Amino acid sequence: MINKIFSAANNGFIVPNGIAIIIIGITKYFTSFNNGTLIFSEFVIIPFLMGIISSWYWRNEGLSSKKLILQSIVNCLIAICLSMIFLKEGFICLLIVSPLLITFIVTGAFAGRAMFKRNNQELNVSIIALLLVVFVIDSTSEHHYQNMVADTVVINAPVNKVWKNVVAYKRIKVPGKFWLFRVGMPSPVESTAEGYYLGAKRKCVFSNGYVFDEKIVTYEENKNLTFDITDQPRDPEIMGHIDILRGQFLLKDNGDNTTTLIGNSWYKLYVFPTWYYDIWAKSITRNVHLRVMEHIKQLSENK
Amino acid sequence: MFLFVIKYLKFLKIIPGAVLIFDSWLMLWTLISKPDILDHIDAIEKGVLGWNNTNSGLHKYGGLQLNYTIHELGHVHSNGLLDIPLSRKLKQKLLKEGRVQHHHTLVNTGWISFYIKTNEDKNYAIKLLELSYQSSLQRYKYHHP
């Protein structure tokens, strides 16, 4: 019975996922200074290693390329389920991470297949050692990444009318068009301000009830509204992996009864590699901007 | 798409592992769009590995490389594009037959390209690789009489 469960075919699923959990657990234990940051190695090196380990167990199974890809995808699904259980990751987050996992598990599986076909143990040990070195260096390095996204909308209304709706706006009733909003990602629905002055507290409410607490740090009427995010919800979904640090609306009177509204957001990422996650962060921030700015445009253009 | 990447994004090959990743995407796309091609590639590998002193591995620009000892017989990208190094004379003869093309980047060389789509293409691909194998054998005999 035990032999059947731990057959080579099953070990290709059990062992790589088990090793991945152990490595991530050890990393989390020894690198608590990283403040919950998920690093490049966890999304690239570990999945690649998982693929190689699977190939080791499946090396004598005579798998076709199609079957190797499909089994690697199953491995990826198992890893995603385990992330849900052990890392308490949410659906949206796992949706975002899955292309990265599939890519590197499949790449690792085919690299492993080539490695074990040649049966050059020295080369194989060198590759594994190299991966471990990269992993250790990456795990013990400090990770810090901040970026900014800017978007522009032209509104057919005078600047003073736009300004009122920039500081605070009524509830957005139309559902978000962005595909991640449609599959359940929270989107901004309302903004309230305790007053129209420097230092006033603002609240940005999201569709699932999350509230971002903000404080106005620059208040130049009809020109510049800048606010720092003082508190934001900690949620297993994407919110735990990105901090929005500051938001800004700049208004420019175009002189023809229209206003150019520029929305800027500064954010900090806690997930790496940034060449992958920053694409998502920019896209999400941009769609948050556009949802709010389109609403401001609609409110301002209403006669 | 493949040709676009080869033509305009080839500078990315300096990033370690980038070609392997690209080939994985190609493989995933082939699995979705034309899964039979993956079976044809497997069959070609099996066929070639049945010849003496042949082996296979990963190609430096992604895909499956087939070798006679340490000499490359050809490589197949995961979208079914087979590239084979031949003599210019043999290339001209094959081009006249009309089934193969100039290599997708190395036009003025003996390299040829051939897209594997059907079972018949698979058989033709094995024939082309056999030509490359025979050339390698002759070269080997010439250098090791």
PDB file of N, CA, C and O in Angstrom, chain A residues 48 63-66 69-70 73 102-104 106-107 110-111 113-114 117-118, chain B residues 20-21 24-25 27-28 31 35-36 38-39 42 45 55-58 64 67:
ATOM      1  N   PHE A  48      11.311  25.967 -10.446  1.00  0.00           N
ATOM      2  CA  PHE A  48      12.258  25.358 -11.391  1.00  0.00           C
ATOM      3  C   PHE A  48      12.825  24.069 -10.786  1.00  0.00           C
ATOM      4  O   PHE A  48      12.881  23.028 -11.449  1.00  0.00           O
ATOM      5  N   LEU A  63       7.523   9.229 -20.175  1.00  0.00           N
ATOM      6  CA  LEU A  63       6.438  10.201 -20.414  1.00  0.00           C
ATOM      7  C   LEU A  63       6.624  10.922 -21.744  1.00  0.00           C
ATOM      8  O   LEU A  63       7.737  11.318 -22.094  1.00  0.00           O
ATOM      9  N   SER A  64       5.527  11.105 -22.456  1.00  0.00           N
ATOM     10  CA  SER A  64       5.583  11.924 -23.671  1.00  0.00           C
ATOM     11  C   SER A  64       5.671  13.388 -23.233  1.00  0.00           C
ATOM     12  O   SER A  64       5.387  13.714 -22.072  1.00  0.00           O
ATOM     13  N   SER A  65       6.050  14.265 -24.181  1.00  0.00           N
ATOM     14  CA  SER A  65       6.151  15.702 -23.839  1.00  0.00           C
ATOM     15  C   SER A  65       4.805  16.234 -23.355  1.00  0.00           C
ATOM     16  O   SER A  65       4.733  16.995 -22.395  1.00  0.00           O
ATOM     17  N   LYS A  66       3.727  15.793 -24.036  1.00  0.00           N
ATOM     18  CA  LYS A  66       2.384  16.257 -23.663  1.00  0.00           C
ATOM     19  C   LYS A  66       2.084  15.888 -22.211  1.00  0.00           C
ATOM     20  O   LYS A  66       1.603  16.701 -21.440  1.00  0.00           O
ATOM     21  N   ILE A  69       4.084  17.907 -19.687  1.00  0.00           N
ATOM     22  CA  ILE A  69       3.535  19.259 -19.481  1.00  0.00           C
ATOM     23  C   ILE A  69       2.285  19.169 -18.598  1.00  0.00           C
ATOM     24  O   ILE A  69       2.138  19.920 -17.633  1.00  0.00           O
ATOM     25  N   LEU A  70       1.396  18.225 -18.924  1.00  0.00           N
ATOM     26  CA  LEU A  70       0.145  18.120 -18.164  1.00  0.00           C
ATOM     27  C   LEU A  70       0.420  17.770 -16.700  1.00  0.00           C
ATOM     28  O   LEU A  70      -0.189  18.347 -15.799  1.00  0.00           O
ATOM     29  N   ILE A  73       1.606  20.771 -14.949  1.00  0.00           N
ATOM     30  CA  ILE A  73       0.498  21.688 -14.634  1.00  0.00           C
ATOM     31  C   ILE A  73      -0.234  21.191 -13.369  1.00  0.00           C
ATOM     32  O   ILE A  73      -0.601  21.987 -12.503  1.00  0.00           O
ATOM     33  N   ILE A 102       3.581  28.025 -13.403  1.00  0.00           N
ATOM     34  CA  ILE A 102       3.468  27.073 -14.520  1.00  0.00           C
ATOM     35  C   ILE A 102       4.715  27.169 -15.403  1.00  0.00           C
ATOM     36  O   ILE A 102       5.322  26.152 -15.749  1.00  0.00           O
ATOM     37  N   THR A 103       5.114  28.403 -15.730  1.00  0.00           N
ATOM     38  CA  THR A 103       6.276  28.598 -16.600  1.00  0.00           C
ATOM     39  C   THR A 103       7.517  27.912 -16.032  1.00  0.00           C
ATOM     40  O   THR A 103       8.199  27.154 -16.724  1.00  0.00           O
ATOM     41  N   PHE A 104       7.793  28.153 -14.752  1.00  0.00           N
ATOM     42  CA  PHE A 104       9.058  27.648 -14.210  1.00  0.00           C
ATOM     43  C   PHE A 104       8.988  26.169 -13.840  1.00  0.00           C
ATOM     44  O   PHE A 104      10.008  25.479 -13.898  1.00  0.00           O
ATOM     45  N   VAL A 106       7.246  23.930 -15.617  1.00  0.00           N
ATOM     46  CA  VAL A 106       7.387  23.267 -16.925  1.00  0.00           C
ATOM     47  C   VAL A 106       8.841  23.373 -17.413  1.00  0.00           C
ATOM     48  O   VAL A 106       9.433  22.384 -17.861  1.00  0.00           O
ATOM     49  N   THR A 107       9.427  24.574 -17.294  1.00  0.00           N
ATOM     50  CA  THR A 107      10.824  24.754 -17.727  1.00  0.00           C
ATOM     51  C   THR A 107      11.748  23.824 -16.948  1.00  0.00           C
ATOM     52  O   THR A 107      12.625  23.172 -17.516  1.00  0.00           O
ATOM     53  N   PHE A 110      11.415  20.117 -18.104  1.00  0.00           N
ATOM     54  CA  PHE A 110      12.106  19.789 -19.365  1.00  0.00           C
ATOM     55  C   PHE A 110      13.625  19.917 -19.229  1.00  0.00           C
ATOM     56  O   PHE A 110      14.363  19.125 -19.823  1.00  0.00           O
ATOM     57  N   ALA A 111      14.070  20.876 -18.408  1.00  0.00           N
ATOM     58  CA  ALA A 111      15.510  20.979 -18.144  1.00  0.00           C
ATOM     59  C   ALA A 111      15.960  19.704 -17.428  1.00  0.00           C
ATOM     60  O   ALA A 111      16.994  19.117 -17.755  1.00  0.00           O
ATOM     61  N   ARG A 113      14.519  16.758 -17.514  1.00  0.00           N
ATOM     62  CA  ARG A 113      14.468  15.615 -18.440  1.00  0.00           C
ATOM     63  C   ARG A 113      15.765  15.549 -19.259  1.00  0.00           C
ATOM     64  O   ARG A 113      16.350  14.477 -19.410  1.00  0.00           O
ATOM     65  N   ALA A 114      16.214  16.722 -19.729  1.00  0.00           N
ATOM     66  CA  ALA A 114      17.462  16.755 -20.510  1.00  0.00           C
ATOM     67  C   ALA A 114      18.659  16.401 -19.631  1.00  0.00           C
ATOM     68  O   ALA A 114      19.555  15.675 -20.061  1.00  0.00           O
ATOM     69  N   LYS A 117      18.660  12.618 -18.839  1.00  0.00           N
ATOM     70  CA  LYS A 117      18.874  11.802 -20.035  1.00  0.00           C
ATOM     71  C   LYS A 117      20.365  11.679 -20.296  1.00  0.00           C
ATOM     72  O   LYS A 117      20.869  10.623 -20.635  1.00  0.00           O
ATOM     73  N   ARG A 118      21.086  12.771 -20.096  1.00  0.00           N
ATOM     74  CA  ARG A 118      22.540  12.757 -20.331  1.00  0.00           C
ATOM     75  C   ARG A 118      23.259  12.010 -19.219  1.00  0.00           C
ATOM     76  O   ARG A 118      24.375  11.538 -19.421  1.00  0.00           O
TER      77      ARG A 118
ATOM     78  N   LEU B  20      15.032  29.176 -22.473  1.00  0.00           N
ATOM     79  CA  LEU B  20      14.299  28.005 -21.950  1.00  0.00           C
ATOM     80  C   LEU B  20      12.867  28.402 -21.610  1.00  0.00           C
ATOM     81  O   LEU B  20      11.915  27.653 -21.865  1.00  0.00           O
ATOM     82  N   ILE B  21      12.727  29.582 -21.029  1.00  0.00           N
ATOM     83  CA  ILE B  21      11.387  30.067 -20.660  1.00  0.00           C
ATOM     84  C   ILE B  21      10.560  30.284 -21.921  1.00  0.00           C
ATOM     85  O   ILE B  21       9.397  29.866 -21.994  1.00  0.00           O
ATOM     86  N   SER B  24       9.401  27.085 -23.217  1.00  0.00           N
ATOM     87  CA  SER B  24       8.300  26.519 -22.404  1.00  0.00           C
ATOM     88  C   SER B  24       6.971  27.147 -22.811  1.00  0.00           C
ATOM     89  O   SER B  24       5.947  26.466 -22.904  1.00  0.00           O
ATOM     90  N   TRP B  25       6.991  28.468 -23.026  1.00  0.00           N
ATOM     91  CA  TRP B  25       5.751  29.138 -23.465  1.00  0.00           C
ATOM     92  C   TRP B  25       5.306  28.603 -24.827  1.00  0.00           C
ATOM     93  O   TRP B  25       4.124  28.379 -25.057  1.00  0.00           O
ATOM     94  N   MET B  27       5.939  25.715 -25.971  1.00  0.00           N
ATOM     95  CA  MET B  27       5.439  24.360 -25.758  1.00  0.00           C
ATOM     96  C   MET B  27       3.997  24.380 -25.215  1.00  0.00           C
ATOM     97  O   MET B  27       3.141  23.632 -25.670  1.00  0.00           O
ATOM     98  N   LEU B  28       3.753  25.288 -24.249  1.00  0.00           N
ATOM     99  CA  LEU B  28       2.404  25.401 -23.680  1.00  0.00           C
ATOM    100  C   LEU B  28       1.417  25.844 -24.758  1.00  0.00           C
ATOM    101  O   LEU B  28       0.298  25.342 -24.832  1.00  0.00           O
ATOM    102  N   LEU B  31       0.765  22.975 -27.039  1.00  0.00           N
ATOM    103  CA  LEU B  31      -0.129  22.009 -26.376  1.00  0.00           C
ATOM    104  C   LEU B  31      -1.586  22.442 -26.533  1.00  0.00           C
ATOM    105  O   LEU B  31      -2.475  21.612 -26.730  1.00  0.00           O
ATOM    106  N   PRO B  35      -1.601  20.211 -30.401  1.00  0.00           N
ATOM    107  CA  PRO B  35      -0.919  19.248 -29.516  1.00  0.00           C
ATOM    108  C   PRO B  35      -0.221  18.102 -30.247  1.00  0.00           C
ATOM    109  O   PRO B  35       0.759  17.559 -29.738  1.00  0.00           O
ATOM    110  N   ASP B  36      -0.695  17.773 -31.464  1.00  0.00           N
ATOM    111  CA  ASP B  36      -0.073  16.658 -32.199  1.00  0.00           C
ATOM    112  C   ASP B  36       1.395  16.921 -32.510  1.00  0.00           C
ATOM    113  O   ASP B  36       2.190  15.982 -32.626  1.00  0.00           O
ATOM    114  N   LEU B  38       3.630  18.078 -30.649  1.00  0.00           N
ATOM    115  CA  LEU B  38       4.483  17.588 -29.551  1.00  0.00           C
ATOM    116  C   LEU B  38       4.723  16.078 -29.692  1.00  0.00           C
ATOM    117  O   LEU B  38       5.826  15.595 -29.423  1.00  0.00           O
ATOM    118  N   ASP B  39       3.683  15.363 -30.135  1.00  0.00           N
ATOM    119  CA  ASP B  39       3.857  13.915 -30.364  1.00  0.00           C
ATOM    120  C   ASP B  39       4.825  13.668 -31.519  1.00  0.00           C
ATOM    121  O   ASP B  39       5.638  12.744 -31.461  1.00  0.00           O
ATOM    122  N   ASP B  42       8.321  14.141 -30.292  1.00  0.00           N
ATOM    123  CA  ASP B  42       8.738  12.954 -29.510  1.00  0.00           C
ATOM    124  C   ASP B  42       9.121  11.807 -30.442  1.00  0.00           C
ATOM    125  O   ASP B  42      10.115  11.112 -30.217  1.00  0.00           O
ATOM    126  N   GLU B  45      12.460  12.393 -32.087  1.00  0.00           N
ATOM    127  CA  GLU B  45      13.547  12.143 -31.127  1.00  0.00           C
ATOM    128  C   GLU B  45      13.792  10.636 -30.983  1.00  0.00           C
ATOM    129  O   GLU B  45      14.930  10.172 -31.038  1.00  0.00           O
ATOM    130  N   ASN B  55      22.487  11.341 -29.567  1.00  0.00           N
ATOM    131  CA  ASN B  55      21.951  11.734 -28.253  1.00  0.00           C
ATOM    132  C   ASN B  55      21.152  13.022 -28.420  1.00  0.00           C
ATOM    133  O   ASN B  55      21.184  13.653 -29.487  1.00  0.00           O
ATOM    134  N   SER B  56      20.424  13.376 -27.374  1.00  0.00           N
ATOM    135  CA  SER B  56      19.609  14.598 -27.451  1.00  0.00           C
ATOM    136  C   SER B  56      19.829  15.454 -26.216  1.00  0.00           C
ATOM    137  O   SER B  56      20.312  14.971 -25.191  1.00  0.00           O
ATOM    138  N   GLY B  57      19.481  16.701 -26.323  1.00  0.00           N
ATOM    139  CA  GLY B  57      19.618  17.630 -25.196  1.00  0.00           C
ATOM    140  C   GLY B  57      18.850  18.901 -25.489  1.00  0.00           C
ATOM    141  O   GLY B  57      18.076  18.957 -26.457  1.00  0.00           O
ATOM    142  N   LEU B  58      19.074  19.902 -24.645  1.00  0.00           N
ATOM    143  CA  LEU B  58      18.404  21.192 -24.871  1.00  0.00           C
ATOM    144  C   LEU B  58      19.241  22.020 -25.842  1.00  0.00           C
ATOM    145  O   LEU B  58      20.468  22.057 -25.720  1.00  0.00           O
ATOM    146  N   LEU B  64      14.604  21.095 -28.687  1.00  0.00           N
ATOM    147  CA  LEU B  64      15.287  19.805 -28.562  1.00  0.00           C
ATOM    148  C   LEU B  64      16.423  19.732 -29.584  1.00  0.00           C
ATOM    149  O   LEU B  64      16.184  19.900 -30.782  1.00  0.00           O
ATOM    150  N   ASN B  67      21.931  15.188 -31.669  1.00  0.00           N
ATOM    151  CA  ASN B  67      23.349  15.173 -31.992  1.00  0.00           C
ATOM    152  C   ASN B  67      23.824  13.803 -32.457  1.00  0.00           C
ATOM    153  O   ASN B  67      23.269  12.771 -32.053  1.00  0.00           O
TER     154      ASN B  67
END
